[in-house]
């Protein structure tokens, strides 16, 4: 089955700096890659996603890049703010495989003032 | 709140007891997923339904676990003879999947189970 690895497990940045979280996946059939943000005690919420026919997608301060050849994808947050502090999960799924998500182990992002 | 709703939010039970959780998905969503999340880990897939049909079960779903979605709307997840290792957050998610539609998965707030 699919295996998703995520790095780093913790990331501390100064407010205004950029943060980058990287994930790799194992199944070349995966074609959908969402990123979820989970604040303490709350539900995971989708912040951005990318499909395999696209190499990069941007939404304001958040961007995701996908390298299908290398089977890795990354989340980029620019101009970080304290409210960006949370756990971020990458995931991968296969359309036709039930769309079930295989998640990474998460990155605890802390944005310091 | 018109999102995915889960009840109860918290459940403490003694080892060996049975527990049942409920998930109410977004009303027009045909797919419903159950995930389990332990501390410091990402959610792990347990099972999913397309309308009322249970289409896949993970190996994580032992025979003590059973899930239903009898009318293709809400779903229940039952754990029989609970063990301390069952302590986790149980998350439900729903989405709409069709020929030309494939929405994101929306998660509920989860049911936190503690087995003592």
PDB file of N, CA and C in Angstrom, chain B residues 56-107:
ATOM      1  N   UNK B  56     -14.442  -0.891   1.636  1.00  0.00           N
ATOM      2  CA  UNK B  56     -13.091  -1.300   1.993  1.00  0.00           C
ATOM      3  C   UNK B  56     -12.898  -1.213   3.496  1.00  0.00           C
ATOM      4  N   UNK B  57     -12.149  -2.174   4.022  1.00  0.00           N
ATOM      5  CA  UNK B  57     -11.792  -2.163   5.442  1.00  0.00           C
ATOM      6  C   UNK B  57     -10.289  -2.351   5.569  1.00  0.00           C
ATOM      7  N   UNK B  58      -9.677  -1.544   6.400  1.00  0.00           N
ATOM      8  CA  UNK B  58      -8.253  -1.659   6.644  1.00  0.00           C
ATOM      9  C   UNK B  58      -7.954  -2.875   7.516  1.00  0.00           C
ATOM     10  N   UNK B  59      -6.722  -3.337   7.447  1.00  0.00           N
ATOM     11  CA  UNK B  59      -6.301  -4.421   8.338  1.00  0.00           C
ATOM     12  C   UNK B  59      -6.304  -3.961   9.799  1.00  0.00           C
ATOM     13  N   UNK B  60      -6.305  -2.634   9.996  1.00  0.00           N
ATOM     14  CA  UNK B  60      -6.382  -2.102  11.365  1.00  0.00           C
ATOM     15  C   UNK B  60      -7.730  -2.418  11.999  1.00  0.00           C
ATOM     16  N   UNK B  61      -8.729  -2.676  11.156  1.00  0.00           N
ATOM     17  CA  UNK B  61     -10.077  -2.893  11.651  1.00  0.00           C
ATOM     18  C   UNK B  61     -10.240  -4.358  12.025  1.00  0.00           C
ATOM     19  N   UNK B  62      -9.949  -4.658  13.302  1.00  0.00           N
ATOM     20  CA  UNK B  62     -10.054  -6.045  13.746  1.00  0.00           C
ATOM     21  C   UNK B  62     -11.523  -6.455  13.807  1.00  0.00           C
ATOM     22  N   UNK B  63     -11.762  -7.742  14.123  1.00  0.00           N
ATOM     23  CA  UNK B  63     -13.133  -8.231  14.159  1.00  0.00           C
ATOM     24  C   UNK B  63     -13.913  -7.659  15.336  1.00  0.00           C
ATOM     25  N   UNK B  64     -13.254  -6.919  16.211  1.00  0.00           N
ATOM     26  CA  UNK B  64     -13.972  -6.256  17.302  1.00  0.00           C
ATOM     27  C   UNK B  64     -14.616  -4.944  16.833  1.00  0.00           C
ATOM     28  N   UNK B  65     -14.229  -4.508  15.658  1.00  0.00           N
ATOM     29  CA  UNK B  65     -14.739  -3.252  15.110  1.00  0.00           C
ATOM     30  C   UNK B  65     -15.790  -3.554  14.053  1.00  0.00           C
ATOM     31  N   UNK B  66     -16.867  -2.788  14.067  1.00  0.00           N
ATOM     32  CA  UNK B  66     -17.849  -2.893  12.992  1.00  0.00           C
ATOM     33  C   UNK B  66     -18.409  -1.511  12.700  1.00  0.00           C
ATOM     34  N   UNK B  67     -18.628  -1.256  11.434  1.00  0.00           N
ATOM     35  CA  UNK B  67     -19.165   0.032  11.021  1.00  0.00           C
ATOM     36  C   UNK B  67     -20.366  -0.203  10.127  1.00  0.00           C
ATOM     37  N   UNK B  68     -21.331   0.701  10.237  1.00  0.00           N
ATOM     38  CA  UNK B  68     -22.531   0.614   9.413  1.00  0.00           C
ATOM     39  C   UNK B  68     -22.907   1.998   8.900  1.00  0.00           C
ATOM     40  N   UNK B  69     -23.614   1.984   7.791  1.00  0.00           N
ATOM     41  CA  UNK B  69     -24.215   3.211   7.260  1.00  0.00           C
ATOM     42  C   UNK B  69     -25.521   2.786   6.613  1.00  0.00           C
ATOM     43  N   UNK B  70     -26.501   2.433   7.451  1.00  0.00           N
ATOM     44  CA  UNK B  70     -27.687   1.708   6.979  1.00  0.00           C
ATOM     45  C   UNK B  70     -28.515   2.399   5.910  1.00  0.00           C
ATOM     46  N   UNK B  71     -28.632   3.681   5.942  1.00  0.00           N
ATOM     47  CA  UNK B  71     -29.471   4.368   4.962  1.00  0.00           C
ATOM     48  C   UNK B  71     -28.648   5.309   4.088  1.00  0.00           C
ATOM     49  N   UNK B  72     -27.368   5.120   4.119  1.00  0.00           N
ATOM     50  CA  UNK B  72     -26.524   5.975   3.311  1.00  0.00           C
ATOM     51  C   UNK B  72     -26.397   7.384   3.834  1.00  0.00           C
ATOM     52  N   UNK B  73     -26.825   7.583   5.081  1.00  0.00           N
ATOM     53  CA  UNK B  73     -26.692   8.930   5.656  1.00  0.00           C
ATOM     54  C   UNK B  73     -25.690   8.878   6.797  1.00  0.00           C
ATOM     55  N   UNK B  74     -26.164   8.796   8.054  1.00  0.00           N
ATOM     56  CA  UNK B  74     -25.232   8.738   9.176  1.00  0.00           C
ATOM     57  C   UNK B  74     -24.568   7.363   9.241  1.00  0.00           C
ATOM     58  N   UNK B  75     -23.477   7.305   9.982  1.00  0.00           N
ATOM     59  CA  UNK B  75     -22.751   6.050  10.154  1.00  0.00           C
ATOM     60  C   UNK B  75     -22.454   5.839  11.630  1.00  0.00           C
ATOM     61  N   UNK B  76     -22.328   4.577  12.017  1.00  0.00           N
ATOM     62  CA  UNK B  76     -21.907   4.250  13.374  1.00  0.00           C
ATOM     63  C   UNK B  76     -20.670   3.363  13.301  1.00  0.00           C
ATOM     64  N   UNK B  77     -19.822   3.539  14.296  1.00  0.00           N
ATOM     65  CA  UNK B  77     -18.633   2.704  14.461  1.00  0.00           C
ATOM     66  C   UNK B  77     -18.715   2.103  15.853  1.00  0.00           C
ATOM     67  N   UNK B  78     -18.744   0.786  15.930  1.00  0.00           N
ATOM     68  CA  UNK B  78     -18.839   0.105  17.210  1.00  0.00           C
ATOM     69  C   UNK B  78     -17.546  -0.644  17.479  1.00  0.00           C
ATOM     70  N   UNK B  79     -17.087  -0.536  18.713  1.00  0.00           N
ATOM     71  CA  UNK B  79     -15.930  -1.308  19.155  1.00  0.00           C
ATOM     72  C   UNK B  79     -16.397  -2.209  20.284  1.00  0.00           C
ATOM     73  N   UNK B  80     -16.239  -3.495  20.109  1.00  0.00           N
ATOM     74  CA  UNK B  80     -16.631  -4.448  21.149  1.00  0.00           C
ATOM     75  C   UNK B  80     -15.408  -4.833  21.988  1.00  0.00           C
ATOM     76  N   UNK B  81     -15.667  -5.139  23.240  1.00  0.00           N
ATOM     77  CA  UNK B  81     -14.610  -5.617  24.158  1.00  0.00           C
ATOM     78  C   UNK B  81     -13.374  -4.709  24.057  1.00  0.00           C
ATOM     79  N   UNK B  82     -13.585  -3.438  24.357  1.00  0.00           N
ATOM     80  CA  UNK B  82     -12.521  -2.450  24.183  1.00  0.00           C
ATOM     81  C   UNK B  82     -11.251  -2.826  24.938  1.00  0.00           C
ATOM     82  N   UNK B  83     -10.144  -2.440  24.338  1.00  0.00           N
ATOM     83  CA  UNK B  83      -8.816  -2.654  24.919  1.00  0.00           C
ATOM     84  C   UNK B  83      -8.136  -1.295  25.073  1.00  0.00           C
ATOM     85  N   UNK B  84      -7.127  -1.217  25.932  1.00  0.00           N
ATOM     86  CA  UNK B  84      -6.453   0.060  26.152  1.00  0.00           C
ATOM     87  C   UNK B  84      -5.832   0.572  24.859  1.00  0.00           C
ATOM     88  N   UNK B  85      -5.415  -0.310  23.986  1.00  0.00           N
ATOM     89  CA  UNK B  85      -4.837   0.091  22.708  1.00  0.00           C
ATOM     90  C   UNK B  85      -5.832   0.726  21.761  1.00  0.00           C
ATOM     91  N   UNK B  86      -7.119   0.653  22.099  1.00  0.00           N
ATOM     92  CA  UNK B  86      -8.137   1.304  21.265  1.00  0.00           C
ATOM     93  C   UNK B  86      -8.237   2.792  21.571  1.00  0.00           C
ATOM     94  N   UNK B  87      -7.593   3.233  22.636  1.00  0.00           N
ATOM     95  CA  UNK B  87      -7.640   4.651  23.000  1.00  0.00           C
ATOM     96  C   UNK B  87      -7.047   5.488  21.870  1.00  0.00           C
ATOM     97  N   UNK B  88      -7.836   6.410  21.362  1.00  0.00           N
ATOM     98  CA  UNK B  88      -7.418   7.204  20.199  1.00  0.00           C
ATOM     99  C   UNK B  88      -8.520   8.212  19.906  1.00  0.00           C
ATOM    100  N   UNK B  89      -8.251   9.057  18.912  1.00  0.00           N
ATOM    101  CA  UNK B  89      -9.273   9.930  18.357  1.00  0.00           C
ATOM    102  C   UNK B  89      -9.816   9.241  17.123  1.00  0.00           C
ATOM    103  N   UNK B  90     -11.133   9.093  17.057  1.00  0.00           N
ATOM    104  CA  UNK B  90     -11.765   8.482  15.892  1.00  0.00           C
ATOM    105  C   UNK B  90     -12.408   9.598  15.070  1.00  0.00           C
ATOM    106  N   UNK B  91     -11.906   9.745  13.857  1.00  0.00           N
ATOM    107  CA  UNK B  91     -12.331  10.827  12.973  1.00  0.00           C
ATOM    108  C   UNK B  91     -13.199  10.285  11.846  1.00  0.00           C
ATOM    109  N   UNK B  92     -14.210  11.040  11.526  1.00  0.00           N
ATOM    110  CA  UNK B  92     -15.069  10.728  10.398  1.00  0.00           C
ATOM    111  C   UNK B  92     -14.869  11.823   9.348  1.00  0.00           C
ATOM    112  N   UNK B  93     -14.934  11.462   8.087  1.00  0.00           N
ATOM    113  CA  UNK B  93     -14.831  12.437   7.013  1.00  0.00           C
ATOM    114  C   UNK B  93     -15.837  12.078   5.933  1.00  0.00           C
ATOM    115  N   UNK B  94     -16.272  13.085   5.202  1.00  0.00           N
ATOM    116  CA  UNK B  94     -17.175  12.803   4.088  1.00  0.00           C
ATOM    117  C   UNK B  94     -16.762  13.601   2.869  1.00  0.00           C
ATOM    118  N   UNK B  95     -17.181  13.096   1.707  1.00  0.00           N
ATOM    119  CA  UNK B  95     -16.889  13.800   0.462  1.00  0.00           C
ATOM    120  C   UNK B  95     -17.934  13.414  -0.573  1.00  0.00           C
ATOM    121  N   UNK B  96     -17.955  14.161  -1.650  1.00  0.00           N
ATOM    122  CA  UNK B  96     -18.864  13.880  -2.759  1.00  0.00           C
ATOM    123  C   UNK B  96     -18.023  13.443  -3.946  1.00  0.00           C
ATOM    124  N   UNK B  97     -18.281  12.244  -4.401  1.00  0.00           N
ATOM    125  CA  UNK B  97     -17.505  11.698  -5.517  1.00  0.00           C
ATOM    126  C   UNK B  97     -18.465  11.229  -6.603  1.00  0.00           C
ATOM    127  N   UNK B  98     -18.243  11.696  -7.807  1.00  0.00           N
ATOM    128  CA  UNK B  98     -19.087  11.280  -8.923  1.00  0.00           C
ATOM    129  C   UNK B  98     -18.272  11.285 -10.193  1.00  0.00           C
ATOM    130  N   UNK B  99     -18.953  11.163 -11.306  1.00  0.00           N
ATOM    131  CA  UNK B  99     -18.248  11.100 -12.589  1.00  0.00           C
ATOM    132  C   UNK B  99     -17.433  12.368 -12.841  1.00  0.00           C
ATOM    133  N   UNK B 100     -18.045  13.499 -12.541  1.00  0.00           N
ATOM    134  CA  UNK B 100     -17.372  14.768 -12.801  1.00  0.00           C
ATOM    135  C   UNK B 100     -17.107  15.549 -11.522  1.00  0.00           C
ATOM    136  N   UNK B 101     -17.256  14.888 -10.386  1.00  0.00           N
ATOM    137  CA  UNK B 101     -17.119  15.597  -9.118  1.00  0.00           C
ATOM    138  C   UNK B 101     -16.209  14.814  -8.195  1.00  0.00           C
ATOM    139  N   UNK B 102     -15.330  15.510  -7.524  1.00  0.00           N
ATOM    140  CA  UNK B 102     -14.444  14.852  -6.566  1.00  0.00           C
ATOM    141  C   UNK B 102     -14.036  15.897  -5.549  1.00  0.00           C
ATOM    142  N   UNK B 103     -14.862  16.092  -4.551  1.00  0.00           N
ATOM    143  CA  UNK B 103     -14.594  17.149  -3.579  1.00  0.00           C
ATOM    144  C   UNK B 103     -13.568  16.698  -2.561  1.00  0.00           C
ATOM    145  N   UNK B 104     -13.068  17.652  -1.847  1.00  0.00           N
ATOM    146  CA  UNK B 104     -12.163  17.349  -0.745  1.00  0.00           C
ATOM    147  C   UNK B 104     -12.909  16.568   0.333  1.00  0.00           C
ATOM    148  N   UNK B 105     -12.143  15.933   1.207  1.00  0.00           N
ATOM    149  CA  UNK B 105     -12.713  15.259   2.364  1.00  0.00           C
ATOM    150  C   UNK B 105     -12.814  16.258   3.507  1.00  0.00           C
ATOM    151  N   UNK B 106     -14.027  16.382   4.054  1.00  0.00           N
ATOM    152  CA  UNK B 106     -14.265  17.262   5.201  1.00  0.00           C
ATOM    153  C   UNK B 106     -14.322  16.392   6.454  1.00  0.00           C
ATOM    154  N   UNK B 107     -13.566  16.785   7.445  1.00  0.00           N
ATOM    155  CA  UNK B 107     -13.481  16.005   8.669  1.00  0.00           C
ATOM    156  C   UNK B 107     -14.405  16.538   9.754  1.00  0.00           C
TER     157      UNK B 107
END
